[in-house]
PDB file of C-alpha atoms in Angstrom:
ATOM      1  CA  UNK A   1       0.000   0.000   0.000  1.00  0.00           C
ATOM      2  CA  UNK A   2       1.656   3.339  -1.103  1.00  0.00           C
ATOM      3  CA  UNK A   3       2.293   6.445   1.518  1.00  0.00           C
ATOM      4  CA  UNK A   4      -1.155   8.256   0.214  1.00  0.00           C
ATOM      5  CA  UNK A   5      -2.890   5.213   1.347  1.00  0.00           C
ATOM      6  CA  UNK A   6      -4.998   4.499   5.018  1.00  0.00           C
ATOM      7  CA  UNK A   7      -3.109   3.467   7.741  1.00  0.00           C
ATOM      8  CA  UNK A   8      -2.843   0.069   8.276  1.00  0.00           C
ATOM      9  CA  UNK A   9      -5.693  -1.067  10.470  1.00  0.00           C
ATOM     10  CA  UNK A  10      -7.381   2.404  10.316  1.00  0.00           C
ATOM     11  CA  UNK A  11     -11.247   1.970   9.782  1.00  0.00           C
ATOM     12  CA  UNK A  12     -12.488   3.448   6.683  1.00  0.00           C
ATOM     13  CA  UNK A  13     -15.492   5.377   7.091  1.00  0.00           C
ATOM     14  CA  UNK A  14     -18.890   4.198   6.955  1.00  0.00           C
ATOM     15  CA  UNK A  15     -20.410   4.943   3.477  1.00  0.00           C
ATOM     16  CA  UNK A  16     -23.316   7.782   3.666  1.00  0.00           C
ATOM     17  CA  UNK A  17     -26.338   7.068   1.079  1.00  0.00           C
ATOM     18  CA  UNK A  18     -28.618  10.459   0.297  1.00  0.00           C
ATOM     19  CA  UNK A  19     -31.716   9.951  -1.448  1.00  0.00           C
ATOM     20  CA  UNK A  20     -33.207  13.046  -3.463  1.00  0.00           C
ATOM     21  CA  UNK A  21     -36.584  14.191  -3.640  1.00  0.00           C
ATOM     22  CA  UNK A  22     -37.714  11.512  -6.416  1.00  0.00           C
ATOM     23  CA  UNK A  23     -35.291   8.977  -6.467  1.00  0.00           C
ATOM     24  CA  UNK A  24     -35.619   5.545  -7.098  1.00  0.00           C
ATOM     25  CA  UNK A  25     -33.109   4.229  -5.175  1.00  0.00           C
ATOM     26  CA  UNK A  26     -30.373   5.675  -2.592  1.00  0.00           C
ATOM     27  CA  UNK A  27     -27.374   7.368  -3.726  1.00  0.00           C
ATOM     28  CA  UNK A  28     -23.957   7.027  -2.889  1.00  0.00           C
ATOM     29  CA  UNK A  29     -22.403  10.378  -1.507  1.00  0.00           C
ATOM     30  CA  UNK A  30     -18.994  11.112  -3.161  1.00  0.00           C
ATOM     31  CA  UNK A  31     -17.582  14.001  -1.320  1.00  0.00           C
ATOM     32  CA  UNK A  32     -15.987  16.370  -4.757  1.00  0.00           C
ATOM     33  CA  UNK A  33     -12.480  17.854  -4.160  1.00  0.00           C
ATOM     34  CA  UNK A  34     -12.786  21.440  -3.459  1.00  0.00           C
ATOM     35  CA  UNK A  35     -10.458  23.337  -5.373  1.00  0.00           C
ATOM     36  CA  UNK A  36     -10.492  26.576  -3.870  1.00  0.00           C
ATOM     37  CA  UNK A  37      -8.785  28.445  -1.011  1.00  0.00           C
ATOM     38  CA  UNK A  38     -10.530  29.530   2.166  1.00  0.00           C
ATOM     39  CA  UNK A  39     -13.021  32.564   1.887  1.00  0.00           C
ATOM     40  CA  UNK A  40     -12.451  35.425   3.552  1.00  0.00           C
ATOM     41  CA  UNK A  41     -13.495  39.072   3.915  1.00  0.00           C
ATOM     42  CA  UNK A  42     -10.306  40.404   1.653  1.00  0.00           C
ATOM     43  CA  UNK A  43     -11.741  37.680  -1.189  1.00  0.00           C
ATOM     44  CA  UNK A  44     -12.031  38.969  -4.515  1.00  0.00           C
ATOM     45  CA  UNK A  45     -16.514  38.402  -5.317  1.00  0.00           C
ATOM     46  CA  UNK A  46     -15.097  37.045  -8.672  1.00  0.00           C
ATOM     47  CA  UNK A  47     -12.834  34.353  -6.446  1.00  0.00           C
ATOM     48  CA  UNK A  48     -15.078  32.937  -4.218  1.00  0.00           C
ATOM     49  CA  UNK A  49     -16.961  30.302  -4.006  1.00  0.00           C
ATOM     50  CA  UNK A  50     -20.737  30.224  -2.176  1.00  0.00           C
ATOM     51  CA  UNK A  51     -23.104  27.563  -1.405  1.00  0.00           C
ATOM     52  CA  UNK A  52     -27.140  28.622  -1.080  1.00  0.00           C
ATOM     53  CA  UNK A  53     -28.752  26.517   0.977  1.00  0.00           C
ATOM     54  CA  UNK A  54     -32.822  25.489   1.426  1.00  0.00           C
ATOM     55  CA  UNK A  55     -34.445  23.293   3.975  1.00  0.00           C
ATOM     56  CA  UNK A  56     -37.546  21.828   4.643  1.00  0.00           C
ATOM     57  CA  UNK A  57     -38.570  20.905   7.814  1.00  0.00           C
ATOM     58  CA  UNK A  58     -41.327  19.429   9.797  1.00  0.00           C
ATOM     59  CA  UNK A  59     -43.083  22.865  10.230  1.00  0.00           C
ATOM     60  CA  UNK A  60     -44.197  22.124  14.119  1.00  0.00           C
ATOM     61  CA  UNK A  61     -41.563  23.246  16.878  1.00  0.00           C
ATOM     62  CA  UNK A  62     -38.505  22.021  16.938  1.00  0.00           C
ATOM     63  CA  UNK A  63     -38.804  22.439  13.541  1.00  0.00           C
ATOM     64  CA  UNK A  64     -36.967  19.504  12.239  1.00  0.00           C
ATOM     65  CA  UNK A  65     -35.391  18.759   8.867  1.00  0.00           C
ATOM     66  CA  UNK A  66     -37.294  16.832   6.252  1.00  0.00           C
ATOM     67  CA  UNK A  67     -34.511  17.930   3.326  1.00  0.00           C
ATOM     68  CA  UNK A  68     -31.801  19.480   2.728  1.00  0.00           C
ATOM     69  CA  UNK A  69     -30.953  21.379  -1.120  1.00  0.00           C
ATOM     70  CA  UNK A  70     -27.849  23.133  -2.023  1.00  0.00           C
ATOM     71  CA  UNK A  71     -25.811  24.592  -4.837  1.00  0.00           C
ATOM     72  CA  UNK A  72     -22.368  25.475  -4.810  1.00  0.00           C
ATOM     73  CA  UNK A  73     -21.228  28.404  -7.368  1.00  0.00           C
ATOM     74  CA  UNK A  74     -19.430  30.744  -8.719  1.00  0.00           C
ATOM     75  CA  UNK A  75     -20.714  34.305  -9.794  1.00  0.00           C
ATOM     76  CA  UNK A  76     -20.260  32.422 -13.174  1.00  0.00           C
ATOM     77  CA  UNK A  77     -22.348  29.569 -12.882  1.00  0.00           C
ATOM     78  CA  UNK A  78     -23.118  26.466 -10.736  1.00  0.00           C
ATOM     79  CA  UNK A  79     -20.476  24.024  -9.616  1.00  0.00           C
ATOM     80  CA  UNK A  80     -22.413  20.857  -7.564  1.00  0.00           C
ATOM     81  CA  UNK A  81     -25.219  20.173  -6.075  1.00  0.00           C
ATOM     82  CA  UNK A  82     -26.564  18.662  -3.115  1.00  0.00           C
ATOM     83  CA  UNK A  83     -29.805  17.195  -2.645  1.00  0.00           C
ATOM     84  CA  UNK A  84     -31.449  14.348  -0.013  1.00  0.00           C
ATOM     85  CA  UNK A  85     -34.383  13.879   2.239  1.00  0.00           C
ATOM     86  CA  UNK A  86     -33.572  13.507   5.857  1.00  0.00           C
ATOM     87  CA  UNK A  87     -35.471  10.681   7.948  1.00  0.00           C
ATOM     88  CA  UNK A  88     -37.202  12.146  10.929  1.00  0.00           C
ATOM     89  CA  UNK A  89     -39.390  10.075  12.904  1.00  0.00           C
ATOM     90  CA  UNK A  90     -41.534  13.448  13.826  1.00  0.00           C
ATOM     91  CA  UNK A  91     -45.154  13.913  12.739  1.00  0.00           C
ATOM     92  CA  UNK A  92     -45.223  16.389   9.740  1.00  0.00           C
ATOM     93  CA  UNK A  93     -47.468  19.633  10.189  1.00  0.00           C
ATOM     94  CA  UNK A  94     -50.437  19.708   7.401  1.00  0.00           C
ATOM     95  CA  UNK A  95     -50.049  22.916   5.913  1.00  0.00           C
ATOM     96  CA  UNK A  96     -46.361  22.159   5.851  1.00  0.00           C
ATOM     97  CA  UNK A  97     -46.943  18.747   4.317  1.00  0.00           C
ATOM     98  CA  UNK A  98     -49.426  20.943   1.441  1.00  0.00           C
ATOM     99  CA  UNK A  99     -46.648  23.191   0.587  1.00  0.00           C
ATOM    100  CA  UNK A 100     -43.299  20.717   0.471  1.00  0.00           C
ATOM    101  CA  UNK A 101     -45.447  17.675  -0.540  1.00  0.00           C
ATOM    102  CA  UNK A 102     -42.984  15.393   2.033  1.00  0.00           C
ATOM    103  CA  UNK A 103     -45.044  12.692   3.592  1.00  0.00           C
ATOM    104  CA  UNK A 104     -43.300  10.277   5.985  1.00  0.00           C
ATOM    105  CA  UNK A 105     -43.087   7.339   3.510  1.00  0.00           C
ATOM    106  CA  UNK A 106     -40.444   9.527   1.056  1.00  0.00           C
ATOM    107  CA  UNK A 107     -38.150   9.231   3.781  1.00  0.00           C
ATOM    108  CA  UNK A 108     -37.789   5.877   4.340  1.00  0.00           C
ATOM    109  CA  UNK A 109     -34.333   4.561   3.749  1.00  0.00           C
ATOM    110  CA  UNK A 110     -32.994   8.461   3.760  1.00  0.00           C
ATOM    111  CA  UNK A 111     -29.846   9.520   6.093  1.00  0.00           C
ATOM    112  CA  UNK A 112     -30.495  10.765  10.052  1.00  0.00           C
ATOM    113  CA  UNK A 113     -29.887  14.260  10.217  1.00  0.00           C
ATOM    114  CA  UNK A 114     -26.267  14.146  11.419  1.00  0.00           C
ATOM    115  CA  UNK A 115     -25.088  12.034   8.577  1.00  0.00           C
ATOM    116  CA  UNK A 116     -26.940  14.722   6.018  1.00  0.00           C
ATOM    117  CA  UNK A 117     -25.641  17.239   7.434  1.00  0.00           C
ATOM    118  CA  UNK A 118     -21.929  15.949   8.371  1.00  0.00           C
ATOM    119  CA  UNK A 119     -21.803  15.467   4.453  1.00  0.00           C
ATOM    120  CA  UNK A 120     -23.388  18.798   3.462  1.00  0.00           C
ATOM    121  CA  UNK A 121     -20.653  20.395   5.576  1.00  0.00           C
ATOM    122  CA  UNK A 122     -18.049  18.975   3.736  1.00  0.00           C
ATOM    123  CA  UNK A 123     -19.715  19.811   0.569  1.00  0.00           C
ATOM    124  CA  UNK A 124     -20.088  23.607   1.688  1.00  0.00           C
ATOM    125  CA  UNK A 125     -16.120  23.864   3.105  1.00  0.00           C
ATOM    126  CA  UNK A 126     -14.558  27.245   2.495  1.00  0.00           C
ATOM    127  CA  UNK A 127     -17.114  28.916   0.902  1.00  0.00           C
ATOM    128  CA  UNK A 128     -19.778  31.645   1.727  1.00  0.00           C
ATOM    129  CA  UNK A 129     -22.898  30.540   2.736  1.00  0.00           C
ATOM    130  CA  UNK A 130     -26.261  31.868   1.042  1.00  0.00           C
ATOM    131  CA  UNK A 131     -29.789  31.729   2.334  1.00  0.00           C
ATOM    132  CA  UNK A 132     -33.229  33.485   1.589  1.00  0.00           C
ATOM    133  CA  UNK A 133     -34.178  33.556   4.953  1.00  0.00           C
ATOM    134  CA  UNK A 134     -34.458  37.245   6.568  1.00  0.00           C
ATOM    135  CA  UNK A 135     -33.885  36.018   9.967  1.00  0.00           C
ATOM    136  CA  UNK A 136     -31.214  33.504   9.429  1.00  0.00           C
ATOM    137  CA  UNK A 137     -33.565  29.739   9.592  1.00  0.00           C
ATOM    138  CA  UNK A 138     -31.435  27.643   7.227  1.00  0.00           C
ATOM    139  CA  UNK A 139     -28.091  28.314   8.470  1.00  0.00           C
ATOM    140  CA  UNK A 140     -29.677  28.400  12.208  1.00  0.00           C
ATOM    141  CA  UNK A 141     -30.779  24.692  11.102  1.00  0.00           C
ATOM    142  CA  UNK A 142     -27.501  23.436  10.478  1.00  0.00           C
ATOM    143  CA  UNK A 143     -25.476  25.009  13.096  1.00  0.00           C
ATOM    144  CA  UNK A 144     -28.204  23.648  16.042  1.00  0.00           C
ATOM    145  CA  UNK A 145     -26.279  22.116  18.170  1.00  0.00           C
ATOM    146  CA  UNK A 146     -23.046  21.924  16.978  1.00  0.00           C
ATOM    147  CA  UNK A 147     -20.188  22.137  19.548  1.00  0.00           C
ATOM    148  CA  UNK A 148     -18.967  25.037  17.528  1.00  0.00           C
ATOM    149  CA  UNK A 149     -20.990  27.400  15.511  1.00  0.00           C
ATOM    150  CA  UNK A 150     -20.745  28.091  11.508  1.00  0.00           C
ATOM    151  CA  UNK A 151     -17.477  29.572  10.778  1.00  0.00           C
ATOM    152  CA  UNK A 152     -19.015  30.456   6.839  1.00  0.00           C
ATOM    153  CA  UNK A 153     -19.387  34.039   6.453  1.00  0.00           C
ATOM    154  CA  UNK A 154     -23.093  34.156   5.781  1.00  0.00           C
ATOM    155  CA  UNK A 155     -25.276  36.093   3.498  1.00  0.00           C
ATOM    156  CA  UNK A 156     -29.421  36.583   2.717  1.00  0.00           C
ATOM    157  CA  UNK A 157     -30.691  37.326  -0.052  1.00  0.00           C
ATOM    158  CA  UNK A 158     -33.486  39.410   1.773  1.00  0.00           C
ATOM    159  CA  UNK A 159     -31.353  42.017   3.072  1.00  0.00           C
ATOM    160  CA  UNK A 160     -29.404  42.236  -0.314  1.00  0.00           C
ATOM    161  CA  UNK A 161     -32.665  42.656  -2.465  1.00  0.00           C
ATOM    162  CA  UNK A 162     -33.936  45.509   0.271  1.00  0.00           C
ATOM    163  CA  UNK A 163     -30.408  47.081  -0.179  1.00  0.00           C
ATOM    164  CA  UNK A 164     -29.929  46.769  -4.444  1.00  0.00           C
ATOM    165  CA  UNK A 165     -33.607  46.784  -5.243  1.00  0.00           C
ATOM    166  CA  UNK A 166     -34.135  49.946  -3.292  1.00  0.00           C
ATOM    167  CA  UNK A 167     -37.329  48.404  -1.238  1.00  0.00           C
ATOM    168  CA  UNK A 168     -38.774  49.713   1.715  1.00  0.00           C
ATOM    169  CA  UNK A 169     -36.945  48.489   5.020  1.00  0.00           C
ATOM    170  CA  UNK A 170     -38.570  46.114   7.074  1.00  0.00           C
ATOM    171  CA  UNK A 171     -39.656  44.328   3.962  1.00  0.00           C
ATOM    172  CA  UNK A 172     -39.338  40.818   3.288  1.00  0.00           C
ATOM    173  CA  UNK A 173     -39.735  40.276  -0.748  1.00  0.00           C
ATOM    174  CA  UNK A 174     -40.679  36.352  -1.283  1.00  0.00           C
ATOM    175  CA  UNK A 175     -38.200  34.240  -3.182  1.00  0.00           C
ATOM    176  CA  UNK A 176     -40.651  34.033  -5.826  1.00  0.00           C
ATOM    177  CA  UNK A 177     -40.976  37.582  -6.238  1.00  0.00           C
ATOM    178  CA  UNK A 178     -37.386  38.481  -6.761  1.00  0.00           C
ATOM    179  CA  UNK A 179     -37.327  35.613  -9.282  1.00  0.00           C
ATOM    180  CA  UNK A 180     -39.933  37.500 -11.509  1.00  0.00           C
ATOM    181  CA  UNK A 181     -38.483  41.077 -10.331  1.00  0.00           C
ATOM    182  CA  UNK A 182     -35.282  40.216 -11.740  1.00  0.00           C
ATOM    183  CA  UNK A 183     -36.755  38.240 -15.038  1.00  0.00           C
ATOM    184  CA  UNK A 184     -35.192  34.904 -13.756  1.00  0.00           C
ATOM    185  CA  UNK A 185     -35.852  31.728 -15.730  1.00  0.00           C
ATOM    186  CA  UNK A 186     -36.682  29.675 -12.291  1.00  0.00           C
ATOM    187  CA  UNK A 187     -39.394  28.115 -10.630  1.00  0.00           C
ATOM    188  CA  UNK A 188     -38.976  27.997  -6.810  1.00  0.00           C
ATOM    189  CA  UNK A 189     -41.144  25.063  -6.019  1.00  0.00           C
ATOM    190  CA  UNK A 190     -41.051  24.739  -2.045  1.00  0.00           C
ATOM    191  CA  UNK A 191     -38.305  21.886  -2.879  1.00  0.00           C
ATOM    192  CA  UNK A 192     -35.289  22.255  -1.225  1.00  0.00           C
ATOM    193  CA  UNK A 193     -32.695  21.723  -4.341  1.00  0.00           C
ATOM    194  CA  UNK A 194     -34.941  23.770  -6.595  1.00  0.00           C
ATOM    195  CA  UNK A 195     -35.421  26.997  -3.879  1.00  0.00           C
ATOM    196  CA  UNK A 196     -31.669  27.130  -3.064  1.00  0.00           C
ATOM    197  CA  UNK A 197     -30.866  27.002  -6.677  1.00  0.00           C
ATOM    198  CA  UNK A 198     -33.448  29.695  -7.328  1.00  0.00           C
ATOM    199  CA  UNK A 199     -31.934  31.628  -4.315  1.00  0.00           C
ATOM    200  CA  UNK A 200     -28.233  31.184  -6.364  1.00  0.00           C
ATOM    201  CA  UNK A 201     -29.808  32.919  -9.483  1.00  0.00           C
ATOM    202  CA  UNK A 202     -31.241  35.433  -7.364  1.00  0.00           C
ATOM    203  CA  UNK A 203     -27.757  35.978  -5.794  1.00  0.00           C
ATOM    204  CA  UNK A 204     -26.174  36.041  -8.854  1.00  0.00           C
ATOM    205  CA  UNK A 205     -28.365  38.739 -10.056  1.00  0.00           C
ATOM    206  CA  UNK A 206     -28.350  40.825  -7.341  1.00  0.00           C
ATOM    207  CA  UNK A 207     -24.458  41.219  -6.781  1.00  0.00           C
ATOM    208  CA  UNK A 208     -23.690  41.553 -10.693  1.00  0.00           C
ATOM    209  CA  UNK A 209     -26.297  45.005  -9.969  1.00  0.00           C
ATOM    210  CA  UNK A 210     -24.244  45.900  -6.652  1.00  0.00           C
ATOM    211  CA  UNK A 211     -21.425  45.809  -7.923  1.00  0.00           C
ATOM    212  CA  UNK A 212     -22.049  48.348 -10.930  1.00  0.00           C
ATOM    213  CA  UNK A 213     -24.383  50.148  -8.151  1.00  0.00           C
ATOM    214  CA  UNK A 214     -22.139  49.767  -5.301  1.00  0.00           C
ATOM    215  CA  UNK A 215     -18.718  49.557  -6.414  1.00  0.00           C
ATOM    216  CA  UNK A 216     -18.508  46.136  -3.896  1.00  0.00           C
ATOM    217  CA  UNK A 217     -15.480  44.204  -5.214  1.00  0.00           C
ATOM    218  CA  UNK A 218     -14.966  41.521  -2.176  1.00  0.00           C
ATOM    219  CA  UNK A 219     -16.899  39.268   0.228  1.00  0.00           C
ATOM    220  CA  UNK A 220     -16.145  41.899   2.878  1.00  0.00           C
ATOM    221  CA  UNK A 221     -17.959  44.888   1.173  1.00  0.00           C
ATOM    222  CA  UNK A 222     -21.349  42.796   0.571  1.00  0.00           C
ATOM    223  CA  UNK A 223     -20.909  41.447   4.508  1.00  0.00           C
ATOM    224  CA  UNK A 224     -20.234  44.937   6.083  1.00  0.00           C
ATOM    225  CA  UNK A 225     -23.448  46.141   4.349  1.00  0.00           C
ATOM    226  CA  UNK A 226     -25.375  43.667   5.308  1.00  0.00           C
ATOM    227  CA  UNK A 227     -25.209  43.217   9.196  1.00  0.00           C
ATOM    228  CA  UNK A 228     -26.409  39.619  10.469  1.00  0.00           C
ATOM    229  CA  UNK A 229     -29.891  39.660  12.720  1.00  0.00           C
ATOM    230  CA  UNK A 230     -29.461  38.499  16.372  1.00  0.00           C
ATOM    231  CA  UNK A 231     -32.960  35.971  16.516  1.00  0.00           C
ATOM    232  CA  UNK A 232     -33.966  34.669  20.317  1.00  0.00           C
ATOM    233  CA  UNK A 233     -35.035  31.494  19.386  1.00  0.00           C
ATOM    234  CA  UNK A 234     -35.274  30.597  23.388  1.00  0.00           C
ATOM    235  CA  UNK A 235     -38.818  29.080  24.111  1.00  0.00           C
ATOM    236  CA  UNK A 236     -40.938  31.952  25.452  1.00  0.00           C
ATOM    237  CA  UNK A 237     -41.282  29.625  28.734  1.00  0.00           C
ATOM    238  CA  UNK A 238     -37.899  29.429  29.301  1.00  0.00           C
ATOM    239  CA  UNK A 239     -37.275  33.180  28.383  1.00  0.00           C
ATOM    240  CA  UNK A 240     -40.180  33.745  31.138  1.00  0.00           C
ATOM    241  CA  UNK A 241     -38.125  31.694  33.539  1.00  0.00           C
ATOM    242  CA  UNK A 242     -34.708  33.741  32.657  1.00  0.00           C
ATOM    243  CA  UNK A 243     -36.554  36.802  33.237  1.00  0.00           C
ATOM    244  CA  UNK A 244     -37.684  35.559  36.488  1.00  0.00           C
ATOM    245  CA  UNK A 245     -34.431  34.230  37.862  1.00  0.00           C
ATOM    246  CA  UNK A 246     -32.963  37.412  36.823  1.00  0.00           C
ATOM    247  CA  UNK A 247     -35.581  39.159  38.586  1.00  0.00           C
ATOM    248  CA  UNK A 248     -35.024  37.599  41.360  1.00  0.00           C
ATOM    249  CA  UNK A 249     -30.900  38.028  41.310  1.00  0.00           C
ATOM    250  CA  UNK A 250     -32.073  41.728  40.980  1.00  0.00           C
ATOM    251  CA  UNK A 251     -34.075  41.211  44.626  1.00  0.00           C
ATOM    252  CA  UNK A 252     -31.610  39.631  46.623  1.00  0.00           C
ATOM    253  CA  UNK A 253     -28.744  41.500  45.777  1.00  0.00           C
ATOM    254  CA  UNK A 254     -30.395  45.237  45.527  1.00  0.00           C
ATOM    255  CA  UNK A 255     -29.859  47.401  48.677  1.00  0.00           C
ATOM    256  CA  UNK A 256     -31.738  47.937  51.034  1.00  0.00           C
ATOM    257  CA  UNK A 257     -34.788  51.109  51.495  1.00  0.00           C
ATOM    258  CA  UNK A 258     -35.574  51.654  54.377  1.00  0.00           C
ATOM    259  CA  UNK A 259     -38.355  54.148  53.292  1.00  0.00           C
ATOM    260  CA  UNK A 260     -39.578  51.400  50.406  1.00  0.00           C
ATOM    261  CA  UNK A 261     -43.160  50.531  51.196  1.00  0.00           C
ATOM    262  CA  UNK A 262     -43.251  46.657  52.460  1.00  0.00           C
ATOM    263  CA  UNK A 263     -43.269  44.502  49.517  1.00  0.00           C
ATOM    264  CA  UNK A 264     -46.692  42.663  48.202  1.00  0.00           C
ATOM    265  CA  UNK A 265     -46.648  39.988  46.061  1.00  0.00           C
ATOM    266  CA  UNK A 266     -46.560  40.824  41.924  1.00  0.00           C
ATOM    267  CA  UNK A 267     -47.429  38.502  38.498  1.00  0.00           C
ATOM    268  CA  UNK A 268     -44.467  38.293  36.923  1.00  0.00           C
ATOM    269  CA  UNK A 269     -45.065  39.223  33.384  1.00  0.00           C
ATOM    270  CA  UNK A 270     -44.795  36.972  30.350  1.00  0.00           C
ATOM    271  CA  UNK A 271     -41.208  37.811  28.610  1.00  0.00           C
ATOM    272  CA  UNK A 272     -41.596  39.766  24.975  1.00  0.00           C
ATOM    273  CA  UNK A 273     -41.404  36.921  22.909  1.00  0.00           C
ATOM    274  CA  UNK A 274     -38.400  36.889  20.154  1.00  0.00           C
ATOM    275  CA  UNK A 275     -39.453  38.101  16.830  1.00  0.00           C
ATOM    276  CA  UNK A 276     -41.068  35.387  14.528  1.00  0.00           C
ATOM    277  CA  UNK A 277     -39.727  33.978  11.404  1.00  0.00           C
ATOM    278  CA  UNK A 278     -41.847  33.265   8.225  1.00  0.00           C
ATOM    279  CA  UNK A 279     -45.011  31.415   8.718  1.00  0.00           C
ATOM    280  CA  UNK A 280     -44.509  29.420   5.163  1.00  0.00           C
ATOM    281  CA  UNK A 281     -43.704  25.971   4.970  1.00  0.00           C
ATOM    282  CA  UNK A 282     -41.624  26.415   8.178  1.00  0.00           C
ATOM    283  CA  UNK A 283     -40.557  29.437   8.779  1.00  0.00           C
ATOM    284  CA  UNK A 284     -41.629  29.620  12.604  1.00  0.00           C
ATOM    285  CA  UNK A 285     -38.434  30.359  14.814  1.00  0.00           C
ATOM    286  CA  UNK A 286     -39.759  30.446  18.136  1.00  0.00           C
ATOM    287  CA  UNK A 287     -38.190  26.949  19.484  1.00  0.00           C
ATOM    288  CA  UNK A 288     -34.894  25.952  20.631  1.00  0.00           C
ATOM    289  CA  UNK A 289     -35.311  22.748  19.859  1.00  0.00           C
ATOM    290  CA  UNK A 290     -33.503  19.811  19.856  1.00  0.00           C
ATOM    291  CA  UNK A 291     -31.019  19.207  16.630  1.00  0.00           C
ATOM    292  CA  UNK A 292     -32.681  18.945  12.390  1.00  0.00           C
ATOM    293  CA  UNK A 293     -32.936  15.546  12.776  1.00  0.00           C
ATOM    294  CA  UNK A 294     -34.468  13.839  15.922  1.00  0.00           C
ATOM    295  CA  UNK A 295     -37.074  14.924  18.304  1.00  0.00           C
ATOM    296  CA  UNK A 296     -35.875  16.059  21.787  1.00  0.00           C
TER     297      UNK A 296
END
């Protein structure tokens, strides 16, 4: 066995099968040799390499992953995709289930959500992640639970159509409507390969404007204009009970008033809850949850 080979008695790793949206059988994943450096901030736009990203997920809290899409690019075309449903032994929502069209028996046979995701990692390494997803779900999906969060630099589509399509802030244009704003031949279909490679087209579009608009040359210009959104995706009864034990840190540690009336007891009121993602086919971020793939 030559140098380049495994180490003798090593244990080769166990081989992942994804299985796309309409597939007869499983596929074999074969992880493709990235041939490009490390993205940065100082990364020429032209240079880099990006990866948009879709889920689908069970649309009830925890909000679990029924499939994963992805495309990996350039700002001159696609490179690979990535495409497989995700086996999760959760019951699907119904008006989730009317929009992706996942029922439990398409995922039969289909990887755990660790496996999917270990692999989509690997097919994502060292480049820029893309989602349409103004308050960060998709990438929030795959980073649950990790030891150590997404390193990507991360971008939305959202909050680059407000900025180069001049729309009024606060506003959260629909995939589909940036695909027909921007005269896009693309369907999104609520399918997680076909919205993330709508969501690369829409990309595509969008920076090829900011940069004639802008003047934006590297990763780091689009990033610094578009600031990432802090979400509280804490349950609101365990933000209540935060609120309370911090309330009641306050209490014991305050000084004392002598000339403070005598204290009566008080409702302690309901924590604001954190502000709520998309109500389409799962775009409901109120949930910690456990991680994509099992149920807590």
């Amino acid at each position: 066995m030559g140098s380049s080979g495994p180490r003798a008695g090593a244990m080769s790793p166990k081989p992942l099968f994804l299985k796309p949206r309409g597939a007869a059988e499983l596929v074999p994943w074969e992880e493709i040799a990235v041939d490009a450096p490390e993205v940065g901030g100082r990364t020429a736009l032209e240079d880099a390499q990006f990866v948009a990203l879709d889920m689908e997920t069970t649309g009830n809290a925890p909000f679990l992953v029924l499939e994963m899409g992805a495309e990996r690019f350039t700002l001159e075309g696609p490179l690979s995709f990535f495409d497989t449903l995700v086996d999760c032994r959760a019951p699907i929502n119904p008006y989730a289930r009317k929009r992706h069209h996942i029922d439990r028996s398409m995922l039969i046979g289909a990887p755990e959500f660790k496996d999917a995701r270990r692999a989509f990692l690997r097919f994502a390494h060292g480049a820029v992640l893309v989602e349409h997803s103004h308050d960060a779900f998709d990438t929030w999906l795959v980073g649950r639970g990790l030891e150590s969060p997404l390193e990507h630099p991360i971008i939305d589509t959202t909050a680059l159509a407000r900025l180069v399509l001049d729309l009024p802030k606060g506003q959260t244009p629909g995939l589909a409507r940036l695909v027909s704003e921007l005269g896009l031949d693309v369907t999104p279909a609520h399918a997680a390969l076909d919205d993330a490679r709508a969501t690369a087209m829409v990309f595509r579009a969008l920076i090829a404007r900011a940069r004639e608009k802008l003047g934006w040359s590297t990763v780091g210009d689009v990033l610094a204009a578009l600031p990432r959104p802090v979400v509280d995706r804490t349950a609101p009864s365990r933000r209540a009970s935060a609120a309370s034990r911090a309330q009641g840190v306050r209490a014991r540690t305050a000084p004392p008033q002598s000339a403070a009336p005598a204290a009566t007891p008080r409702a302690t009121s309901r924590a604001p809850s954190g502000r709520r993602g998309r109500s389409s086919r799962r775009r409901r971020s109120g949930s910690s949850g456990s991680p994509g793939g099992s149920p807590g």
